[in-house]
Coordinates of C-alpha atoms in Angstrom, one line a residue:
Chain L
X1007 CA 0.1 -0.2 0.1
X1008 CA 2.8 2.5 0.9
X1009 CA 4.3 1.6 -2.4
X1010 CA 1.6 2.5 -4.5
X1011 CA 1.3 5.9 -2.2
X1012 CA 5.1 7.0 -3.2
X1013 CA 4.6 5.4 -6.5
X1014 CA 1.4 7.9 -7.2
X1015 CA 3.4 10.9 -5.6
X1016 CA 6.0 10.8 -8.1
X1017 CA 3.7 10.6 -11.0
X1018 CA 4.9 7.4 -11.7
X1019 CA 2.0 4.7 -13.2
X1020 CA 2.1 1.3 -14.5
X1021 CA 2.8 2.5 -17.8
X1022 CA 5.2 5.4 -17.3
X1023 CA 7.3 2.6 -15.2
X1024 CA 7.0 0.3 -18.4
X1025 CA 8.9 3.5 -20.3
X1026 CA 11.3 3.6 -17.9
X1027 CA 12.3 0.2 -17.6
X1028 CA 13.4 0.1 -21.0
X1029 CA 10.4 -0.6 -23.4
X1030 CA 11.2 2.1 -26.1
X1031 CA 9.1 4.0 -28.0
X1032 CA 9.7 3.2 -31.7
X1033 CA 7.2 6.0 -32.8
X1034 CA 9.7 8.6 -34.3
X1035 CA 12.5 5.9 -34.7
X1036 CA 10.7 4.6 -37.5
X1037 CA 10.4 7.4 -39.7
X1038 CA 13.1 7.5 -42.4
X1039 CA 13.6 10.3 -44.7
X1040 CA 15.6 10.7 -47.8
X1041 CA 15.4 6.8 -48.2
X1042 CA 18.5 6.0 -49.6
X1043 CA 18.8 2.5 -50.8
X1044 CA 22.6 1.7 -51.5
X1045 CA 23.0 -1.0 -53.8
X1046 CA 25.3 -1.2 -56.8
X1047 CA 23.1 -0.7 -60.5
X1048 CA 23.6 1.6 -63.2
X1049 CA 21.4 3.7 -62.0
X1050 CA 23.0 4.4 -59.1
X1051 CA 26.3 5.0 -60.4
X1052 CA 24.4 7.8 -63.1
X1053 CA 25.6 11.4 -62.3
X1054 CA 22.9 12.9 -59.9
X1055 CA 22.1 15.9 -62.3
X1056 CA 21.6 13.8 -65.2
X1057 CA 19.1 11.7 -63.0
X1058 CA 17.4 14.8 -61.7
X1059 CA 16.8 16.3 -65.5
X1060 CA 16.0 12.9 -67.0
X1061 CA 13.2 12.8 -64.5
X1062 CA 11.5 16.1 -65.0
X1063 CA 11.6 15.3 -68.5
X1064 CA 10.1 11.5 -67.8
X1065 CA 7.3 13.3 -65.4
X1066 CA 6.5 15.9 -68.1
X1067 CA 6.2 13.6 -71.2
X1068 CA 4.0 11.4 -68.4
X1069 CA 1.9 14.4 -69.1
X1070 CA 2.1 14.7 -72.7
X1071 CA 0.9 11.0 -73.4
X1072 CA -2.4 11.4 -74.6
X1073 CA -3.5 7.6 -75.8
X1074 CA -3.1 4.5 -74.4
X1075 CA -0.1 3.7 -76.7
X1076 CA 1.8 6.3 -75.8
X1077 CA 1.4 6.0 -71.7
X1078 CA 2.0 2.2 -72.2
X1079 CA 5.6 2.8 -74.1
X1080 CA 6.5 5.2 -71.2
X1081 CA 5.3 3.4 -68.9
X1082 CA 7.3 0.2 -69.8
X1083 CA 10.4 2.3 -69.9
X1084 CA 9.5 3.6 -66.3
X1085 CA 9.4 -0.2 -65.1
X1086 CA 12.8 -1.0 -66.8
X1087 CA 14.4 1.5 -65.2
X1088 CA 12.6 0.4 -61.6
X1089 CA 13.8 -3.2 -62.2
X1090 CA 17.2 -1.8 -63.2
X1091 CA 17.6 -0.3 -59.9
X1092 CA 17.8 -3.7 -58.5
X1093 CA 15.5 -2.6 -55.4
X1094 CA 12.6 -4.3 -54.9
X1095 CA 9.5 -3.8 -56.7
X1096 CA 7.3 -4.1 -53.3
X1097 CA 9.6 -0.6 -51.9
X1098 CA 8.2 1.2 -55.1
X1099 CA 4.5 0.1 -54.5
X1100 CA 4.9 1.2 -50.9
X1101 CA 5.4 4.7 -52.1
X1102 CA 2.0 4.2 -53.8
X1103 CA 0.7 4.1 -50.5
X1104 CA 0.7 8.0 -49.9
X1105 CA -1.3 8.6 -52.6
X1106 CA -3.5 5.8 -53.1
X1107 CA -6.2 7.9 -51.7
X1108 CA -5.5 10.6 -54.2
X1109 CA -5.2 8.2 -57.1
X1110 CA -8.3 6.5 -56.2
X1111 CA -10.1 9.9 -56.2
X1112 CA -9.1 11.4 -59.0
X1113 CA -9.9 8.1 -60.8
X1114 CA -13.5 8.0 -59.9
X1115 CA -14.4 11.8 -60.6
X1116 CA -12.8 11.1 -64.2
X1117 CA -15.5 7.6 -64.1
X1118 CA -18.3 10.6 -64.4
X1119 CA -16.7 12.7 -66.5
X1120 CA -16.4 10.9 -70.2
X1121 CA -18.9 10.7 -73.6
X1122 CA -20.1 7.7 -75.3
X1123 CA -22.6 5.1 -74.7
X1124 CA -23.8 5.3 -71.5
X1125 CA -23.5 2.2 -69.4
X1126 CA -25.0 3.6 -65.9
X1127 CA -26.8 6.4 -65.1
X1128 CA -28.4 7.8 -61.6
X1129 CA -29.6 11.5 -62.1
X1130 CA -26.8 13.4 -63.5
X1131 CA -24.1 10.8 -62.7
X1132 CA -23.8 8.9 -65.5
X1133 CA -20.6 5.8 -66.3
X1134 CA -19.8 6.0 -70.0
X1135 CA -17.0 3.7 -71.8
X1136 CA -15.2 6.9 -71.9
X1137 CA -15.3 7.7 -68.4
X1138 CA -13.8 4.3 -68.1
X1139 CA -11.1 4.6 -70.1
X1140 CA -10.7 8.0 -68.7
X1141 CA -10.4 6.6 -65.0
X1142 CA -7.8 3.9 -66.2
X1143 CA -5.6 6.3 -67.8
X1144 CA -5.0 8.8 -65.1
X1145 CA -4.7 6.8 -62.6
X1146 CA -1.9 4.7 -64.3
X1147 CA 0.1 8.4 -65.1
X1148 CA -0.3 9.1 -61.3
X1149 CA 0.9 5.8 -60.0
X1150 CA 3.6 5.6 -62.7
X1151 CA 4.7 9.3 -62.2
X1152 CA 5.0 8.5 -58.5
X1153 CA 7.1 5.5 -58.4
X1154 CA 9.6 7.1 -60.9
X1155 CA 9.8 9.3 -59.1
X1156 CA 10.9 7.3 -56.2
X1157 CA 14.0 6.4 -58.2
X1158 CA 15.7 9.5 -57.8
X1159 CA 15.4 9.4 -54.0
X1160 CA 15.7 5.8 -53.8
X1161 CA 19.3 5.6 -55.6
X1162 CA 20.7 9.0 -54.9
X1163 CA 22.3 10.0 -51.5
X1164 CA 21.1 13.1 -49.9
X1165 CA 24.4 14.8 -50.3
X1166 CA 24.6 13.7 -54.1
X1167 CA 21.3 15.2 -54.4
X1168 CA 21.8 18.3 -53.0
X1169 CA 24.7 18.2 -54.7
X1170 CA 23.1 18.0 -58.1
X1171 CA 20.2 20.3 -57.3
X1172 CA 23.4 23.2 -56.4
X1173 CA 24.7 22.2 -59.8
X1174 CA 21.7 22.5 -61.9
X1175 CA 20.7 25.7 -60.2
X1176 CA 23.7 27.7 -60.8
X1177 CA 22.6 29.3 -63.3
X1178 CA 20.1 31.0 -61.6
X1179 CA 22.4 32.9 -59.5
X1180 CA 21.9 35.6 -62.8
X1181 CA 18.6 36.5 -61.0
X1182 CA 20.2 36.7 -57.5
X1183 CA 19.1 33.7 -56.2
X1184 CA 21.9 33.0 -53.3
X1185 CA 22.3 29.1 -54.8
X1186 CA 25.0 28.0 -52.2
X1187 CA 23.2 29.3 -49.3
X1188 CA 19.8 27.2 -50.2
X1189 CA 22.2 24.1 -51.0
X1190 CA 23.6 24.7 -47.4
X1191 CA 20.6 24.8 -45.6
X1192 CA 19.6 21.5 -47.8
X1193 CA 22.5 19.8 -46.5
X1194 CA 22.0 21.1 -42.8
X1195 CA 18.7 19.8 -42.5
X1196 CA 19.1 16.6 -44.0
X1197 CA 22.0 16.2 -42.0
X1198 CA 19.5 17.0 -38.5
X1199 CA 16.7 15.3 -39.5
X1200 CA 18.0 12.1 -38.0
X1201 CA 19.4 13.9 -35.2
X1202 CA 16.3 15.9 -33.9
X1203 CA 14.1 13.0 -34.5
X1204 CA 16.4 11.0 -31.6
X1205 CA 16.5 14.0 -29.6
X1206 CA 12.4 13.9 -30.0
X1207 CA 12.2 10.4 -29.1
X1208 CA 14.0 11.2 -25.9
X1209 CA 12.2 14.5 -24.6
X1210 CA 9.1 11.7 -25.0
X1211 CA 10.4 9.4 -22.7
X1212 CA 11.3 11.8 -20.1
X1213 CA 8.3 13.5 -20.3
X1214 CA 6.3 10.0 -20.2
X1215 CA 8.6 9.2 -17.1
X1216 CA 7.3 12.3 -15.4
X1217 CA 3.5 11.1 -16.1
X1218 CA 3.0 12.7 -19.4
X1219 CA 0.4 10.8 -21.2
X1220 CA 0.4 11.4 -25.1
X1221 CA -1.4 8.1 -26.4
X1222 CA -5.1 9.1 -24.8
X1223 CA -7.9 10.9 -24.8
X1224 CA -9.1 13.0 -28.2
X1225 CA -7.0 14.6 -31.1
X1226 CA -7.0 18.2 -29.1
X1227 CA -5.5 16.6 -25.8
X1228 CA -3.3 14.7 -28.0
X1229 CA -1.9 17.7 -29.7
X1230 CA -1.9 19.6 -26.6
X1231 CA -0.1 16.9 -24.9
X1232 CA 3.1 17.7 -27.8
X1233 CA 3.5 21.1 -26.4
X1234 CA 5.9 20.1 -23.5
X1235 CA 8.0 17.8 -25.9
X1236 CA 7.9 20.9 -28.7
X1237 CA 9.6 23.8 -26.6
X1238 CA 12.4 21.7 -25.3
X1239 CA 13.2 20.5 -29.0
X1240 CA 12.7 24.3 -30.0
X1241 CA 14.7 25.4 -27.4
X1242 CA 17.6 23.0 -27.7
X1243 CA 17.8 23.3 -32.0
X1244 CA 18.5 27.0 -31.1
X1245 CA 21.4 25.8 -29.1
X1246 CA 22.2 23.6 -31.9
X1247 CA 22.5 26.3 -34.2
X1248 CA 24.6 28.4 -32.4
X1249 CA 26.8 25.6 -31.9
X1250 CA 27.0 24.0 -35.2
X1251 CA 27.6 27.8 -36.6
X1252 CA 30.5 28.0 -34.6
X1253 CA 32.2 25.0 -35.5
X1254 CA 31.8 26.4 -38.9
X1255 CA 33.1 29.5 -38.3
X1256 CA 36.2 27.4 -36.7
X1257 CA 36.4 25.6 -39.9
X1258 CA 37.3 29.0 -41.9
X1259 CA 33.0 28.9 -43.3
X1260 CA 32.9 31.8 -45.4
X1261 CA 29.6 31.8 -47.4
X1262 CA 30.2 30.4 -50.8
X1263 CA 33.1 32.4 -51.3
X1264 CA 36.3 30.8 -53.4
X1265 CA 34.8 27.3 -51.8
X1266 CA 35.8 24.3 -53.8
X1267 CA 34.8 20.7 -53.7
X1268 CA 36.5 17.3 -53.0
X1269 CA 33.8 15.4 -54.9
X1270 CA 33.7 16.7 -58.7
X1271 CA 30.6 15.5 -60.6
X1272 CA 31.4 14.1 -63.9
X1273 CA 29.2 13.0 -67.1
X1274 CA 29.9 9.4 -68.0
X1275 CA 29.0 7.3 -70.9
X1276 CA 26.5 5.8 -68.5
X1277 CA 24.4 8.9 -68.2
X1278 CA 25.0 9.9 -72.4
X1279 CA 23.1 6.0 -73.1
X1280 CA 20.8 7.4 -70.4
X1281 CA 19.8 10.1 -72.2
X1282 CA 19.9 9.0 -75.6
X1283 CA 17.6 6.2 -74.8
X1284 CA 15.1 8.4 -72.8
X1285 CA 15.2 10.7 -76.0
X1286 CA 13.9 7.8 -78.2
X1287 CA 11.3 7.2 -76.0
X1288 CA 10.0 10.7 -75.8
X1289 CA 10.2 10.6 -79.5
X1290 CA 8.0 7.5 -79.7
X1291 CA 5.7 9.4 -77.5
X1292 CA 5.2 12.0 -79.5
X1293 CA 4.7 9.7 -82.5
X1294 CA 2.4 7.8 -81.0
X1295 CA 0.2 11.1 -79.7
X1296 CA -0.1 12.0 -83.7
X1297 CA -0.6 8.8 -85.2
X1298 CA -3.2 7.3 -82.7
X1299 CA -6.7 9.1 -81.6
X1300 CA -6.7 10.4 -78.1
X1301 CA -8.2 9.2 -75.3
X1302 CA -9.1 12.2 -73.3
Chain A
X871 CA 61.6 27.0 -28.2
X872 CA 59.5 30.4 -29.4
X873 CA 55.8 30.9 -27.9
X874 CA 53.3 29.6 -30.5
X875 CA 50.6 31.1 -28.5
X876 CA 50.7 34.1 -26.0
X877 CA 47.8 35.2 -23.9
X878 CA 48.6 39.2 -22.3
X879 CA 46.5 40.4 -19.6
X880 CA 42.8 39.7 -20.9
X881 CA 40.1 40.2 -19.7
X882 CA 36.7 39.5 -21.1
X883 CA 33.3 40.0 -20.4
X884 CA 30.4 38.8 -22.3
X885 CA 28.5 42.4 -22.1
X886 CA 30.4 45.4 -22.5
X887 CA 27.6 47.6 -22.3
X888 CA 27.0 46.5 -18.8
X889 CA 29.4 48.2 -16.8
X890 CA 28.3 45.4 -13.6
X891 CA 28.7 42.7 -15.1
X892 CA 32.0 40.3 -13.8
X893 CA 34.6 39.6 -16.1
X894 CA 34.4 36.0 -17.5
X895 CA 38.2 36.3 -17.7
X896 CA 40.1 38.1 -15.0
X897 CA 43.4 39.6 -16.2
X898 CA 44.6 36.3 -17.9
X899 CA 48.4 36.0 -18.9
X900 CA 50.2 32.8 -20.2
X901 CA 52.0 31.4 -23.0
X902 CA 51.9 28.5 -24.6
X903 CA 54.8 26.8 -26.9
X904 CA 54.9 24.7 -30.0
X905 CA 54.6 20.9 -29.8
X906 CA 53.3 21.3 -25.9
X907 CA 50.2 19.3 -24.3
X908 CA 48.2 21.7 -22.4
X909 CA 45.4 20.6 -20.0
X910 CA 43.2 23.2 -18.6
X911 CA 40.9 22.4 -15.3
X912 CA 38.5 23.9 -13.5
X913 CA 35.4 23.7 -12.3
X914 CA 32.0 25.0 -14.3
X915 CA 32.0 28.6 -14.6
X916 CA 35.6 29.0 -13.8
X917 CA 36.4 30.5 -17.4
X918 CA 38.3 27.7 -19.1
X919 CA 35.5 27.5 -22.4
X920 CA 35.9 31.4 -22.3
X921 CA 39.6 31.3 -22.9
X922 CA 39.6 28.3 -25.6
X923 CA 37.5 31.0 -27.9
X924 CA 40.3 33.2 -27.7
X925 CA 42.8 31.2 -28.9
X926 CA 41.1 31.2 -32.5
X927 CA 39.3 34.5 -32.9
X928 CA 35.8 33.4 -31.9
X929 CA 35.5 35.9 -29.0
X930 CA 37.8 38.8 -28.9
X931 CA 39.2 40.1 -26.0
X932 CA 37.6 43.0 -24.2
X933 CA 41.1 44.3 -22.8
X934 CA 44.5 42.4 -23.4
X935 CA 45.8 40.9 -26.5
X936 CA 45.9 36.8 -28.0
X937 CA 48.5 36.7 -30.2
X938 CA 48.7 33.7 -32.5
X939 CA 51.8 32.9 -33.9
X940 CA 52.6 36.7 -34.6
X941 CA 48.8 37.5 -34.9
X942 CA 46.4 39.3 -33.0
X943 CA 43.4 38.0 -33.1
X944 CA 42.0 41.6 -33.3
X945 CA 43.2 41.8 -36.3
X946 CA 40.1 41.0 -38.7
X947 CA 41.8 40.7 -42.1
X948 CA 44.0 37.8 -40.0
X949 CA 40.9 35.9 -38.4
X950 CA 40.8 32.7 -41.1
X951 CA 44.5 32.6 -40.9
X952 CA 44.1 32.6 -37.1
X953 CA 41.5 29.8 -37.8
X954 CA 43.7 27.3 -39.9
X955 CA 46.3 27.4 -37.7
X956 CA 44.3 27.1 -34.4
X957 CA 40.9 24.7 -34.6
X958 CA 38.9 24.1 -32.3
X959 CA 36.8 20.7 -31.4
X960 CA 33.6 21.2 -29.5
X961 CA 31.9 19.3 -26.9
X962 CA 28.9 17.9 -28.3
X963 CA 29.9 15.9 -31.4
X964 CA 26.6 16.2 -33.2
X965 CA 26.3 19.6 -33.2
X966 CA 29.5 20.1 -35.2
X967 CA 29.3 17.8 -38.1
X968 CA 28.0 19.6 -41.0
X969 CA 27.8 17.0 -44.0
X970 CA 26.0 13.4 -44.3
X971 CA 28.9 11.6 -44.8
X972 CA 31.7 11.4 -42.8
X973 CA 35.0 11.9 -45.5
X974 CA 32.8 15.1 -46.8
X975 CA 32.4 16.4 -43.4
X976 CA 36.1 16.0 -43.1
X977 CA 36.5 18.0 -46.4
X978 CA 34.5 20.7 -45.1
X979 CA 37.3 23.0 -43.5
X980 CA 39.3 22.3 -47.0
X981 CA 36.6 23.0 -48.9
X982 CA 36.1 26.5 -47.2
X983 CA 39.9 26.8 -47.5
X984 CA 39.5 26.6 -51.4
X985 CA 42.3 23.7 -52.0
X986 CA 42.1 22.0 -55.1
X987 CA 39.9 18.7 -55.2
X988 CA 43.5 16.6 -55.3
X989 CA 44.9 18.2 -52.3
X990 CA 41.4 17.5 -50.3
X991 CA 41.4 14.1 -51.1
X992 CA 44.6 13.2 -49.8
X993 CA 44.4 15.4 -47.0
X994 CA 40.9 13.9 -46.0
X995 CA 42.3 10.7 -46.3
X996 CA 45.4 11.3 -43.9
X997 CA 43.1 13.1 -41.6
X998 CA 40.6 10.0 -41.5
X999 CA 43.6 7.8 -41.1
X1000 CA 45.3 9.4 -38.6
X1001 CA 41.8 9.2 -35.9
X1002 CA 41.7 5.6 -37.2
X1003 CA 37.8 6.5 -38.6
X1004 CA 39.5 5.8 -43.0
X1005 CA 36.7 2.2 -42.9
X1006 CA 34.2 4.4 -42.1
X1007 CA 34.8 7.4 -44.6
X1008 CA 31.4 6.5 -46.3
X1009 CA 29.3 6.0 -43.6
X1010 CA 26.3 8.5 -42.0
X1011 CA 27.4 10.3 -38.9
X1012 CA 24.2 9.2 -37.1
X1013 CA 25.4 5.3 -37.1
X1014 CA 28.0 6.2 -35.0
X1015 CA 29.0 6.2 -31.5
X1016 CA 29.8 9.6 -29.6
X1017 CA 33.1 8.3 -29.3
X1018 CA 33.4 8.0 -33.3
X1019 CA 31.9 10.9 -33.8
X1020 CA 34.3 13.0 -32.2
X1021 CA 36.9 11.3 -33.8
X1022 CA 35.3 12.6 -37.1
X1023 CA 34.9 16.0 -35.7
X1024 CA 39.0 16.2 -34.9
X1025 CA 39.5 14.9 -38.0
X1026 CA 37.6 17.5 -39.6
X1027 CA 40.0 20.0 -37.7
X1028 CA 43.4 18.0 -38.7
X1029 CA 42.2 18.1 -42.2
X1030 CA 43.0 21.7 -42.3
X1031 CA 46.6 21.1 -41.1
X1032 CA 46.3 23.5 -38.1
X1033 CA 49.6 23.9 -35.7
X1034 CA 47.3 23.6 -32.6
X1035 CA 44.1 21.7 -31.7
X1036 CA 42.2 23.4 -28.7
X1037 CA 39.4 21.1 -27.1
X1038 CA 36.4 22.4 -25.4
X1039 CA 35.6 19.4 -23.2
X1040 CA 35.5 16.6 -26.1
X1041 CA 34.8 13.6 -23.4
X1042 CA 32.0 15.4 -21.1
X1043 CA 29.0 13.7 -23.3
X1044 CA 31.0 10.3 -24.2
X1045 CA 30.9 7.1 -22.4
X1046 CA 34.0 5.7 -20.8
X1047 CA 35.2 3.7 -23.9
X1048 CA 34.8 7.1 -26.1
X1049 CA 36.7 8.8 -23.4
X1050 CA 39.6 6.4 -24.2
X1051 CA 39.7 6.4 -28.1
X1052 CA 39.3 10.4 -28.0
X1053 CA 42.3 10.7 -25.4
X1054 CA 43.9 8.2 -27.1
X1055 CA 43.8 10.0 -30.3
X1056 CA 44.5 13.2 -29.3
X1057 CA 48.0 12.0 -27.4
X1058 CA 49.2 10.6 -30.3
X1059 CA 48.5 13.5 -32.7
X1060 CA 50.3 15.4 -30.6
X1061 CA 53.5 12.8 -30.1
X1062 CA 53.6 11.6 -33.6
X1063 CA 52.4 14.7 -35.6
X1064 CA 54.0 17.1 -33.2
X1065 CA 50.6 19.2 -32.9
X1066 CA 50.0 21.4 -30.2
X1067 CA 47.1 20.3 -28.1
X1068 CA 45.0 22.4 -25.5
X1069 CA 42.5 20.2 -23.8
X1070 CA 39.6 22.0 -21.9
X1071 CA 38.5 18.8 -19.7
X1072 CA 36.9 18.4 -15.8
X1073 CA 38.1 14.7 -15.7
X1074 CA 41.7 14.5 -13.6
X1075 CA 42.8 11.6 -15.0
X1076 CA 42.6 12.8 -18.4
X1077 CA 45.1 16.2 -17.0
X1078 CA 47.4 14.2 -15.7
X1079 CA 48.3 12.4 -18.9
X1080 CA 49.4 16.4 -20.0
X1081 CA 52.9 18.3 -20.2
X1082 CA 51.3 20.8 -18.1
X1083 CA 48.3 21.8 -16.2
X1084 CA 46.6 25.0 -15.8
X1085 CA 44.2 25.5 -13.5
X1086 CA 41.3 28.3 -13.3
X1087 CA 39.0 29.4 -10.9
X1088 CA 36.9 32.5 -11.3
X1089 CA 38.7 33.6 -14.1
X1090 CA 41.7 33.8 -12.8
X1091 CA 44.4 31.5 -13.0
X1092 CA 44.8 29.4 -9.9
X1093 CA 48.3 27.3 -10.7
X1094 CA 50.2 26.2 -14.1
X1095 CA 52.7 23.8 -13.6
X1096 CA 53.6 20.1 -14.3
X1097 CA 51.1 17.5 -13.3
X1098 CA 53.1 15.9 -10.6
X1099 CA 53.7 19.7 -9.0
X1100 CA 49.7 20.8 -9.8
X1101 CA 48.5 17.7 -7.9
X1102 CA 50.6 17.8 -5.0
X1103 CA 48.8 20.5 -3.7
X1104 CA 45.6 18.7 -2.7
X1105 CA 44.4 21.1 0.0
X1106 CA 44.6 24.0 -2.2
X1107 CA 42.6 22.1 -4.9
X1108 CA 40.0 20.7 -2.7
X1109 CA 39.6 24.6 -1.3
X1110 CA 38.3 25.7 -5.0
X1111 CA 36.1 22.4 -4.9
X1112 CA 38.0 20.6 -7.8
X1113 CA 39.1 16.9 -7.3
X1114 CA 42.1 15.1 -7.6
X1115 CA 42.8 11.5 -9.1
X1116 CA 41.1 8.9 -7.2
X1117 CA 44.6 7.6 -6.5
X1118 CA 46.3 10.7 -6.0
X1119 CA 43.6 11.5 -3.4
X1120 CA 43.9 8.1 -2.1
X1121 CA 48.0 8.6 -1.5
X1122 CA 47.4 12.1 0.2
X1123 CA 44.6 11.0 3.0
X1124 CA 46.9 8.1 3.9
X1125 CA 49.4 10.6 4.5
X1126 CA 47.3 12.3 6.8
X1127 CA 46.9 9.4 8.4
X1128 CA 50.5 9.5 9.1
X1129 CA 52.1 6.8 6.9
X1130 CA 54.9 7.6 4.7
X1131 CA 54.5 7.9 1.0
X1132 CA 56.1 10.0 -1.8
X1133 CA 55.0 13.4 -2.3
X1134 CA 52.5 12.8 -5.3
X1135 CA 51.3 9.6 -7.7
X1136 CA 49.4 10.4 -10.7
X1137 CA 47.9 6.9 -11.7
X1138 CA 46.9 3.8 -9.9
X1139 CA 49.7 2.1 -11.1
X1140 CA 51.9 4.9 -8.9
X1141 CA 50.0 4.1 -6.5
X1142 CA 49.9 0.4 -6.5
X1143 CA 53.6 0.4 -5.9
X1144 CA 53.9 2.8 -3.1
X1145 CA 51.1 1.0 -1.0
X1146 CA 53.2 -2.2 -1.8
X1147 CA 56.2 -0.6 -1.4
X1148 CA 54.7 0.4 2.5
X1149 CA 53.5 -2.6 3.2
X1150 CA 56.5 -4.8 2.2
X1151 CA 58.8 -1.6 3.9

């Protein structure tokens, strides 16, 4: 009896004790960002700049497609790329999970926009062959777009990605865009995501050990329960930022002025081949677009 | 040997506008020679961290001068030259690693100095080997232990080939194993590469390893000398709420009880020998 009184006094319930004893909350640990999957494939070895530019063009051409033949062409091309990365296709399908609702929603919406023979009608809603075609077309289009975008994040390390972006954006300097600063911020942000996640984990456990309840109650209560986590996190991030700034100054950081790089990016033959093949596919898409009737 | 670092009558105030604020450093003068391994000890708020940030012009003295290899830290044009000569390693390893890959972080300082690509590569490889982290060069820093992260941070400084490294409590956030790794690395750099080391610490066991110990208290230098001399004054250190190594303290207390023991021991081995001699004797 007296024991339980002491525990209650200190705000230690059975559940909080479990946290202290070591049942770690892995809520934040599971989140992965950047999602880079190291493998040794041709796609991995490609120059980040080539990957970014070609991906952008593939995305544009997925939208250019106006009939099933051109869409199938570019979808097959995307599938070949995906297979070439040697990353399990399941991982790509998982990337679809986030946009699943959007795919279904736009698909259903498109179902009712179409002309042709009416198959089913209820007041103003009617489903036609054209509508079914539209729905499938949009669903495939969005799915392929999302999956092919994952190729970039799965096969390029975050540093290569920011480096590539910095170099691609370099011409924007004419318009006084501070390219180096933006790239530096991205690098630091990517570097500190895991650090801050770990810290969030620690603070949550510390607050739970003091009797904070974060799992029960309605959404409003749970959001409120996050305040004692976010405030220490904010304060400590400022402290970290101060430290980091000092460490960077100690290492002669002076903005982008006169800065050289250890890794210099080279376009290789692989990149050239990739570009040639992509352009052939793009050409085919345009040809099929003109040669066959539109779906939409 | 010539003095590499000269600190002359330095006073430092965090808030210069507030006339009543006390001095974090109060009229400090000292000089450090090239190749020396100096430990600075003192309890919290003694000004040891503040002092460490004067060596590479992060802080500039309110009064007095800090001269690094002939350059005054007050001279704005020489700041980057000074920082290339004197590197600073901070307490929290997480907060001083900039890039998401070990070797790119080590390259950061060289990249800022504008060296050609090949030279950076050479220096980075050399620095990573010097701290024994070469195998981890393509890893992400998050996957490393505290001691390993701190060694990466040290490599980042070494890559700039400084003449002196200042370490501000580099082991405070590490476990005993990480502490040994870092101190071992620092000692090797001092002995093999001849780099001047200024180690700020509150672990007396680390201070004992230095050539020279400076004890600070409330912004002033309390004593300054070889470890054997400094730690023989156990009474003085105790008065200023400072610890001594456990072995030193044991012998000190035994001596106070009237046993005949040597003047000062610094580590367990000497302590064991002294006591063994006493028992046999």
